[in-house]
Short mmCIF file of C-alpha atoms and ligand atoms in Angstrom, two decimals:
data_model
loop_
_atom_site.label_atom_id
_atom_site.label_comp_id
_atom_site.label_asym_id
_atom_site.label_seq_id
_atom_site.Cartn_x
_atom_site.Cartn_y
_atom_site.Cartn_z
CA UNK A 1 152.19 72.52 151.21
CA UNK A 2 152.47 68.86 150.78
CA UNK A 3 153.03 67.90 147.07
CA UNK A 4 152.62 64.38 145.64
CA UNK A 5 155.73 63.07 143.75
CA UNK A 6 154.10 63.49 140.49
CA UNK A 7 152.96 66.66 141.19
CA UNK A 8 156.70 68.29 141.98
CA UNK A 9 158.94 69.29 139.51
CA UNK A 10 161.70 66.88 138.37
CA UNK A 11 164.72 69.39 139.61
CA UNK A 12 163.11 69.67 143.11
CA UNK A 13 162.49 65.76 143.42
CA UNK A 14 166.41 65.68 142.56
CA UNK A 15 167.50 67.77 145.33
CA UNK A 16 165.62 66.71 147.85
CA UNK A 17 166.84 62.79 146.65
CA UNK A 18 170.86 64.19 146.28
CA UNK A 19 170.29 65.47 150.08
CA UNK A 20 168.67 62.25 151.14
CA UNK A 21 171.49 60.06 149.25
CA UNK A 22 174.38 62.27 150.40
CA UNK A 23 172.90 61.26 154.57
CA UNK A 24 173.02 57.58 153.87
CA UNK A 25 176.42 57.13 152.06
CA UNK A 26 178.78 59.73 152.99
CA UNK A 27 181.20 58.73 155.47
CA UNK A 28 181.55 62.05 156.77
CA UNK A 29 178.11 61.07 158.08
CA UNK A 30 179.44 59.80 161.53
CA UNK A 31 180.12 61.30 164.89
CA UNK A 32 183.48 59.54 164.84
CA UNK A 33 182.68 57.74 168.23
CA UNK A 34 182.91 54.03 169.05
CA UNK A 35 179.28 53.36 168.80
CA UNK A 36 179.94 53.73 164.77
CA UNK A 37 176.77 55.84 164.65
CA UNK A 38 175.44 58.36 161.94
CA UNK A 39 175.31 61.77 163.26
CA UNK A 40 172.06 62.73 161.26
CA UNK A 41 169.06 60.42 159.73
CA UNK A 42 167.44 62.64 157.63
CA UNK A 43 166.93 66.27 156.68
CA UNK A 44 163.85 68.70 156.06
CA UNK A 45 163.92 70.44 152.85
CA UNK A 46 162.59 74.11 151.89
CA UNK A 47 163.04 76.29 148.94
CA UNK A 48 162.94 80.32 148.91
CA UNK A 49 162.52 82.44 145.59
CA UNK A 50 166.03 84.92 146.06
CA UNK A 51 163.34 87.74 144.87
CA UNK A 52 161.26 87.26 148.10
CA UNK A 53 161.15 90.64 149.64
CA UNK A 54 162.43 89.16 153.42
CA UNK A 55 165.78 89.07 151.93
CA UNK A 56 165.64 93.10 152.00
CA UNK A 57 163.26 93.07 155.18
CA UNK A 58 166.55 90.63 156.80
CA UNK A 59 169.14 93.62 155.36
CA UNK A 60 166.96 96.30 156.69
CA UNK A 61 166.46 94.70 160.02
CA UNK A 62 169.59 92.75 160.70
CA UNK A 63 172.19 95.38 158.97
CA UNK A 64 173.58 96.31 156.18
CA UNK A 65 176.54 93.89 156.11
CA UNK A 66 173.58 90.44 155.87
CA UNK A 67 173.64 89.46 152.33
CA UNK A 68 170.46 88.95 150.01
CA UNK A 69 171.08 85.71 147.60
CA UNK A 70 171.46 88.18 145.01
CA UNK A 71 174.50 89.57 147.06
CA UNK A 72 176.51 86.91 147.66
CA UNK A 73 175.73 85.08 144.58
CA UNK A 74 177.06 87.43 142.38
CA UNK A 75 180.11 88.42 144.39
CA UNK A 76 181.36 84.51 143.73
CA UNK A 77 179.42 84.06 140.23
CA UNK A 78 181.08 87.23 138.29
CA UNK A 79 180.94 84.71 135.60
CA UNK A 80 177.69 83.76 135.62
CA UNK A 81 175.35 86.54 136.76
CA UNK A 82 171.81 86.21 137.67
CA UNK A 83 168.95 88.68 138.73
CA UNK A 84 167.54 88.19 142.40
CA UNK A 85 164.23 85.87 140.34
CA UNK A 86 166.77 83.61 138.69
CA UNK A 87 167.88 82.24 141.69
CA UNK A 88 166.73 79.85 144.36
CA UNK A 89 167.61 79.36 148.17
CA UNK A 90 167.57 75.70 149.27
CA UNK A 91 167.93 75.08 152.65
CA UNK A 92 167.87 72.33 155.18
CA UNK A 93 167.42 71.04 158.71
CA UNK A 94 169.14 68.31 160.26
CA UNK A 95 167.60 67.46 163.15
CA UNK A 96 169.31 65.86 166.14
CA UNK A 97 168.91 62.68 166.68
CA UNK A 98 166.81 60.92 169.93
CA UNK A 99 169.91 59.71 171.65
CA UNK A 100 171.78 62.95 171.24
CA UNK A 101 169.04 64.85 172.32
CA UNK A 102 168.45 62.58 175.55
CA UNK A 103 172.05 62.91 176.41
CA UNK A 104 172.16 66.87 176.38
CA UNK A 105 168.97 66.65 178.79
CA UNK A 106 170.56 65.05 181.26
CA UNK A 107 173.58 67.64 181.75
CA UNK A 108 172.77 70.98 183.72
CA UNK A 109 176.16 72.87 182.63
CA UNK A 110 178.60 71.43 180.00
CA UNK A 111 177.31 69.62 176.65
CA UNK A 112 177.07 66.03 176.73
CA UNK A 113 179.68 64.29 174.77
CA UNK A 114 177.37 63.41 172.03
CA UNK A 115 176.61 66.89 171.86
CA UNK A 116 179.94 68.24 171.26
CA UNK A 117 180.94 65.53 169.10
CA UNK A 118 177.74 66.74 166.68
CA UNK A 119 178.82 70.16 166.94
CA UNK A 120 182.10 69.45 165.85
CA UNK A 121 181.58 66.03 163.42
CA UNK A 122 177.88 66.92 162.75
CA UNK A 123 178.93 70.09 162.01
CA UNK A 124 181.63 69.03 159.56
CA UNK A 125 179.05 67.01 157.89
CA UNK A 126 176.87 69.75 157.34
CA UNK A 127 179.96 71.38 155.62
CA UNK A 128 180.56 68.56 153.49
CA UNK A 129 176.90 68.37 152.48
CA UNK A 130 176.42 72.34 151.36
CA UNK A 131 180.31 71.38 149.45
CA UNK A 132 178.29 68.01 148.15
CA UNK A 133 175.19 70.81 146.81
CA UNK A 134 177.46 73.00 145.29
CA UNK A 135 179.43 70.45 143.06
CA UNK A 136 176.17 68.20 142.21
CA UNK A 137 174.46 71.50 140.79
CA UNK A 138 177.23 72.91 139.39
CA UNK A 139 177.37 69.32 137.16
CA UNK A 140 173.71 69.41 136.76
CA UNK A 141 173.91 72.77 134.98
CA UNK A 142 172.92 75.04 137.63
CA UNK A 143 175.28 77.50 139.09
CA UNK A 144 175.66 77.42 142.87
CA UNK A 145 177.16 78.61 146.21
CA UNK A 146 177.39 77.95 149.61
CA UNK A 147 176.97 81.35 151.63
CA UNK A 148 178.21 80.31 154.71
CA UNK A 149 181.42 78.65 152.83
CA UNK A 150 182.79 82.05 150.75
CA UNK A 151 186.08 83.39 152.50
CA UNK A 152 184.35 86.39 153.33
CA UNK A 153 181.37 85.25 154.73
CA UNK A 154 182.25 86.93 158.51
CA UNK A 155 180.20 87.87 161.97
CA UNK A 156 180.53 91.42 162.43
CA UNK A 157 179.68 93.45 166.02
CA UNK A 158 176.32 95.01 166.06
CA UNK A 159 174.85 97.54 168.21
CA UNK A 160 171.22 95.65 168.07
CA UNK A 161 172.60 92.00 168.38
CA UNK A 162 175.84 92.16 169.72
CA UNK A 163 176.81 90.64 166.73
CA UNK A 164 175.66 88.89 163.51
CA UNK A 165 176.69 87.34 160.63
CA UNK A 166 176.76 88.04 156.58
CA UNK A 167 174.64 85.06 156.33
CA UNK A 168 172.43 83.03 158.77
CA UNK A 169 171.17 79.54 157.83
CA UNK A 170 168.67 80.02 160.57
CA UNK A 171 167.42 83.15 158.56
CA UNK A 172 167.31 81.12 155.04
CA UNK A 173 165.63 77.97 156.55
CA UNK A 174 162.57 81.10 157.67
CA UNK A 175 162.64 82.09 154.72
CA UNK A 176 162.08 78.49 152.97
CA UNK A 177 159.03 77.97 155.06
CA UNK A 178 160.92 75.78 157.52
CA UNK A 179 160.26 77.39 161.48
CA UNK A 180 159.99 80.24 163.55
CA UNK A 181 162.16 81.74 166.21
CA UNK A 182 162.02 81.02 169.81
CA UNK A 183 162.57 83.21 172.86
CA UNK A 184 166.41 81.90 172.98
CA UNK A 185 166.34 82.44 169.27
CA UNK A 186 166.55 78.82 167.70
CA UNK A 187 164.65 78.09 164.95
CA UNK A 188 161.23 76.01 165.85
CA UNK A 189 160.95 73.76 163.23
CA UNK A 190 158.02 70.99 162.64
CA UNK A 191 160.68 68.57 164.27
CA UNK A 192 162.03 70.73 166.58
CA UNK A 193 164.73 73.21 167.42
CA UNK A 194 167.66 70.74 168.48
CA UNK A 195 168.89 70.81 164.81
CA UNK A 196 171.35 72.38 162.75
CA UNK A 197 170.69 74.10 159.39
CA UNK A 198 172.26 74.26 155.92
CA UNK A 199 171.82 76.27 152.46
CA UNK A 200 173.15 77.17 149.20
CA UNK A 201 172.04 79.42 146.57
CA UNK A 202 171.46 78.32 143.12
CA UNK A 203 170.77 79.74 139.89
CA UNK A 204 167.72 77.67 138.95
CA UNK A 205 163.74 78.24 139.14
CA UNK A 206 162.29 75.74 141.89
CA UNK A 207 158.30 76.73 143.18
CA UNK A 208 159.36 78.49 146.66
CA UNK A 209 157.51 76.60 149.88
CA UNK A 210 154.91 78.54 151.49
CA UNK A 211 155.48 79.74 155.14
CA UNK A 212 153.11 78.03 157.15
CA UNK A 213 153.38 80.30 159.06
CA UNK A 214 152.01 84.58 159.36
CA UNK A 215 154.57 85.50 162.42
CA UNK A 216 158.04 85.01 162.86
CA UNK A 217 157.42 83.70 166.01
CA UNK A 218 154.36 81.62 165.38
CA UNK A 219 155.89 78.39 167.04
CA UNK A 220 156.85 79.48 170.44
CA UNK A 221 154.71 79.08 173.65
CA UNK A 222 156.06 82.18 175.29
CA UNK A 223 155.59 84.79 172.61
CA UNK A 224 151.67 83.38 171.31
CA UNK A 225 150.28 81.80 174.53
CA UNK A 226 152.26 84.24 177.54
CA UNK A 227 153.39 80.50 178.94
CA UNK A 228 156.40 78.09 178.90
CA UNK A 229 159.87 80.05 179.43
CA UNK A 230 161.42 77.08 179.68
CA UNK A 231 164.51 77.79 177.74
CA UNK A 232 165.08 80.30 180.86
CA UNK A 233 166.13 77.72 183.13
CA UNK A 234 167.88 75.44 180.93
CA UNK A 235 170.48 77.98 180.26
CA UNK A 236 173.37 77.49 182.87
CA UNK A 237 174.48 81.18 182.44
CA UNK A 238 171.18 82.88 182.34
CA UNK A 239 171.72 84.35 178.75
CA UNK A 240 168.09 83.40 178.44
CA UNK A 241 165.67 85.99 180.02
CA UNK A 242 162.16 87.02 179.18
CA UNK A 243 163.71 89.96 177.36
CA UNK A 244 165.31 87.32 174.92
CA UNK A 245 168.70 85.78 174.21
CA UNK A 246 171.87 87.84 175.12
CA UNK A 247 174.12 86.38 172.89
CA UNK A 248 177.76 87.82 174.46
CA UNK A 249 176.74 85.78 177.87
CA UNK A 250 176.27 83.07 174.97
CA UNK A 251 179.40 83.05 173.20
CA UNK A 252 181.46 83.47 176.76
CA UNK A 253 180.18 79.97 178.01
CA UNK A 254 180.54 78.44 174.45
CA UNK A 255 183.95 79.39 174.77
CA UNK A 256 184.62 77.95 178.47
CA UNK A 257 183.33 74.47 176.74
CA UNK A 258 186.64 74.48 174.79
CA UNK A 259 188.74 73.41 177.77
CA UNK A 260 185.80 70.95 179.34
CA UNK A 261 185.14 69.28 175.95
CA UNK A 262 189.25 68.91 175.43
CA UNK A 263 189.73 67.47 179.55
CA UNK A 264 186.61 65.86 179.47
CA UNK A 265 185.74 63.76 176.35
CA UNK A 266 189.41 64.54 174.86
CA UNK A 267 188.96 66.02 171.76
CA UNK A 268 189.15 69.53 170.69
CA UNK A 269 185.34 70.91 170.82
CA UNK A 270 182.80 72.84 172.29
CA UNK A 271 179.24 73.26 172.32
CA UNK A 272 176.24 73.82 175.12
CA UNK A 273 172.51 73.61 173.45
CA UNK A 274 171.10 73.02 177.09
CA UNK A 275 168.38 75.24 175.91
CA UNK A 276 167.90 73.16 172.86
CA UNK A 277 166.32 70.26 174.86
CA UNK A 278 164.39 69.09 178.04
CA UNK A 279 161.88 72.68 176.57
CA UNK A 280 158.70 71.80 174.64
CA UNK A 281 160.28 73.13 171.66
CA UNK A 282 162.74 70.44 171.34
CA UNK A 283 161.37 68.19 168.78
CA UNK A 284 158.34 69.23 167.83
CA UNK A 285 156.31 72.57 167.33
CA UNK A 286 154.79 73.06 170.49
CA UNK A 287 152.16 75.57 170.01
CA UNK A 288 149.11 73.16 169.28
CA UNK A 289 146.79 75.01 166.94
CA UNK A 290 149.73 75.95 164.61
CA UNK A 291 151.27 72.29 164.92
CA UNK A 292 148.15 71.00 163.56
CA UNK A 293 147.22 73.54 161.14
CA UNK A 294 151.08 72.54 159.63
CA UNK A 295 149.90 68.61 159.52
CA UNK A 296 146.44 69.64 158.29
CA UNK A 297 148.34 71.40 155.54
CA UNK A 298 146.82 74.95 156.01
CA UNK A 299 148.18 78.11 154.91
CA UNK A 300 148.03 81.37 157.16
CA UNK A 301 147.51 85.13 155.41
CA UNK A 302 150.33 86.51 153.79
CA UNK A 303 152.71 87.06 156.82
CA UNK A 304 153.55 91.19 157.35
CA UNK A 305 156.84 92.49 157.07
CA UNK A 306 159.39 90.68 159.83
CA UNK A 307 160.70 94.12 161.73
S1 SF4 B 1 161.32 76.61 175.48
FE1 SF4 B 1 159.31 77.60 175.40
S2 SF4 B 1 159.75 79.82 175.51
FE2 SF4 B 1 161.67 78.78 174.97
S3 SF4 B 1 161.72 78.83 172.72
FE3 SF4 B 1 160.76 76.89 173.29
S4 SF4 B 1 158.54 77.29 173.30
FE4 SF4 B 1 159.60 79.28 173.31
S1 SF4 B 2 173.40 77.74 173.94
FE1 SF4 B 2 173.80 77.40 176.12
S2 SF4 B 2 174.64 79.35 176.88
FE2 SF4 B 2 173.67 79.77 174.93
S3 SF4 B 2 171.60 80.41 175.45
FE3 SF4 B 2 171.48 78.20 175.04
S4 SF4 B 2 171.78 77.26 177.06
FE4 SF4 B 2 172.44 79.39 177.24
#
């Protein structure tokens, strides 16, 4: 819930300020167009405890190969061990900006270029900023890693998803009270789902954020009010059905982007999002009563177990 300065602890304050610093100096903070424009303004903050029992619920649901923080921290901290309660999951959203949003509305099959050039640049950014984390704690005192930046973080096939990674930021940004999946299977955030996520783990004791939130998929029209679907239509390959998001059809368009992002814009990229934007879910939480109850500050019962 919604802290006053005074009443947060110093090392929180500090991270959220090292984030906020790191998005208005670092030149990698550009989507390396003419317009000379930042690719993100700002960033959402959440903290998970690595002892919060949906790491295991994740492991159990997703598959044996997803990490828990505890995991992957101590496969690249043999040096500096720590027990799941020790350590802390910070993650972030970026969310897209207006004009990069508008731009992707307006396209019906390929990304816009602003769109690619974020997936690519913004992307690289996001890189740089979990690499930024890392280093900053590390010199602070505090032992840290970036999951999705370990050589053997990998996506693996799998029977129930096609396939899925060691480590999704989408997951850890859940987890650190910070949105709730959508029928296509974007995070709903409380500025969206056109965003991108980012996390590290850390060895160091920061208050986890509630989740507003009692259902993983509290946020989205289709699954609490039976309405919306939009994200159905805005998908040019119908990988979007009421069934959910088949992410093979997915990955097969992403891939024909390669060669209309290199002829088109003329840089080597890819991307899509269509069902990012132009949807109700693109900026905002679109599900009223639990968009207010968020700005009102409320807290729901403790959510069940995700599966
Ligand atoms: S567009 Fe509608 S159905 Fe699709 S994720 Fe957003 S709220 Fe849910
Ligand atoms: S990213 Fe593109 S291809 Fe994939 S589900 Fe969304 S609209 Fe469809």
């Amino acid at each position: 819930m919604r802290m006053d300065r005074e009443q947060v602890s110093p090392d929180r304050l500090w991270i959220e300020d090292t984030i906020r610093d790191f998005i208005a100096t670092s030149p990698c903070n550009t989507m390396k167009d003419e317009s000379g424009e930042a690719a993100w303004d700002y960033a959402l903050v959440g903290f998970a405890s690595g002892a919060d029992p949906i790491w295991q619920q994740y492991k159990e649901y997703v598959g044996p190969f997803h990490w828990t923080p505890w995991e992957v921290f101590n496969q690249h901290s043999p040096e500096e061990p720590a027990a799941s309660e020790a350590l802390t999951v910070i993650s972030w959203i970026l969310p897209q900006r207006e004009r990069v949003r508008k731009a992707n509305r307006r396209v019906k099959k390929y990304p816009s270029e602003a769109w690619a050039r974020i997936r690519i640049y913004g992307e690289a950014f996001n890189a740089a900023l979990r690499r930024h984390m890392v280093k900053r704690l590390r010199e602070r005192g505090y032992m840290a890693i970036a999951p999705m930046l370990v050589p053997n973080w990998t996506v693996v096939k799998s029977e129930r998803f096609s396939y899925a990674s060691s480590w999704s930021e989408r997951h850890a940004a859940h987890a650190a009270g910070l949105g709730t999946f959508g029928l296509c299977d974007g995070l709903i955030t409380a500025k969206g789902k056109a965003m991108r996520a980012g996390s590290v783990v850390a060895k160091i004791s920061i208050q986890p954020t509630p989740r507003p939130y009692a259902d993983h998929r509290a946020y989205c029209l289709f699954f609490v009010e039976g309405t919306c679907g939009k994200c159905i239509d805005r998908c040019p390959v119908r990988a979007i059905t009421e069934r959910g998001h088949d992410k093979e059809k997915c990955r097969q368009h992403l891939v024909r982007t390669r060669k209309y992002v290199k002829d088109t814009y003329r840089f080597e990229g890819y991307g899509c999002g269509l069902c990012q934007v132009g949807v109700p879910c693109e900026a905002a939480i679109p599900v009223k009563a639990a968009r207010e109850a968020l700005e009102r500050g409320e807290l729901p019962p403790a959510p069940p177990p995700l599966a």
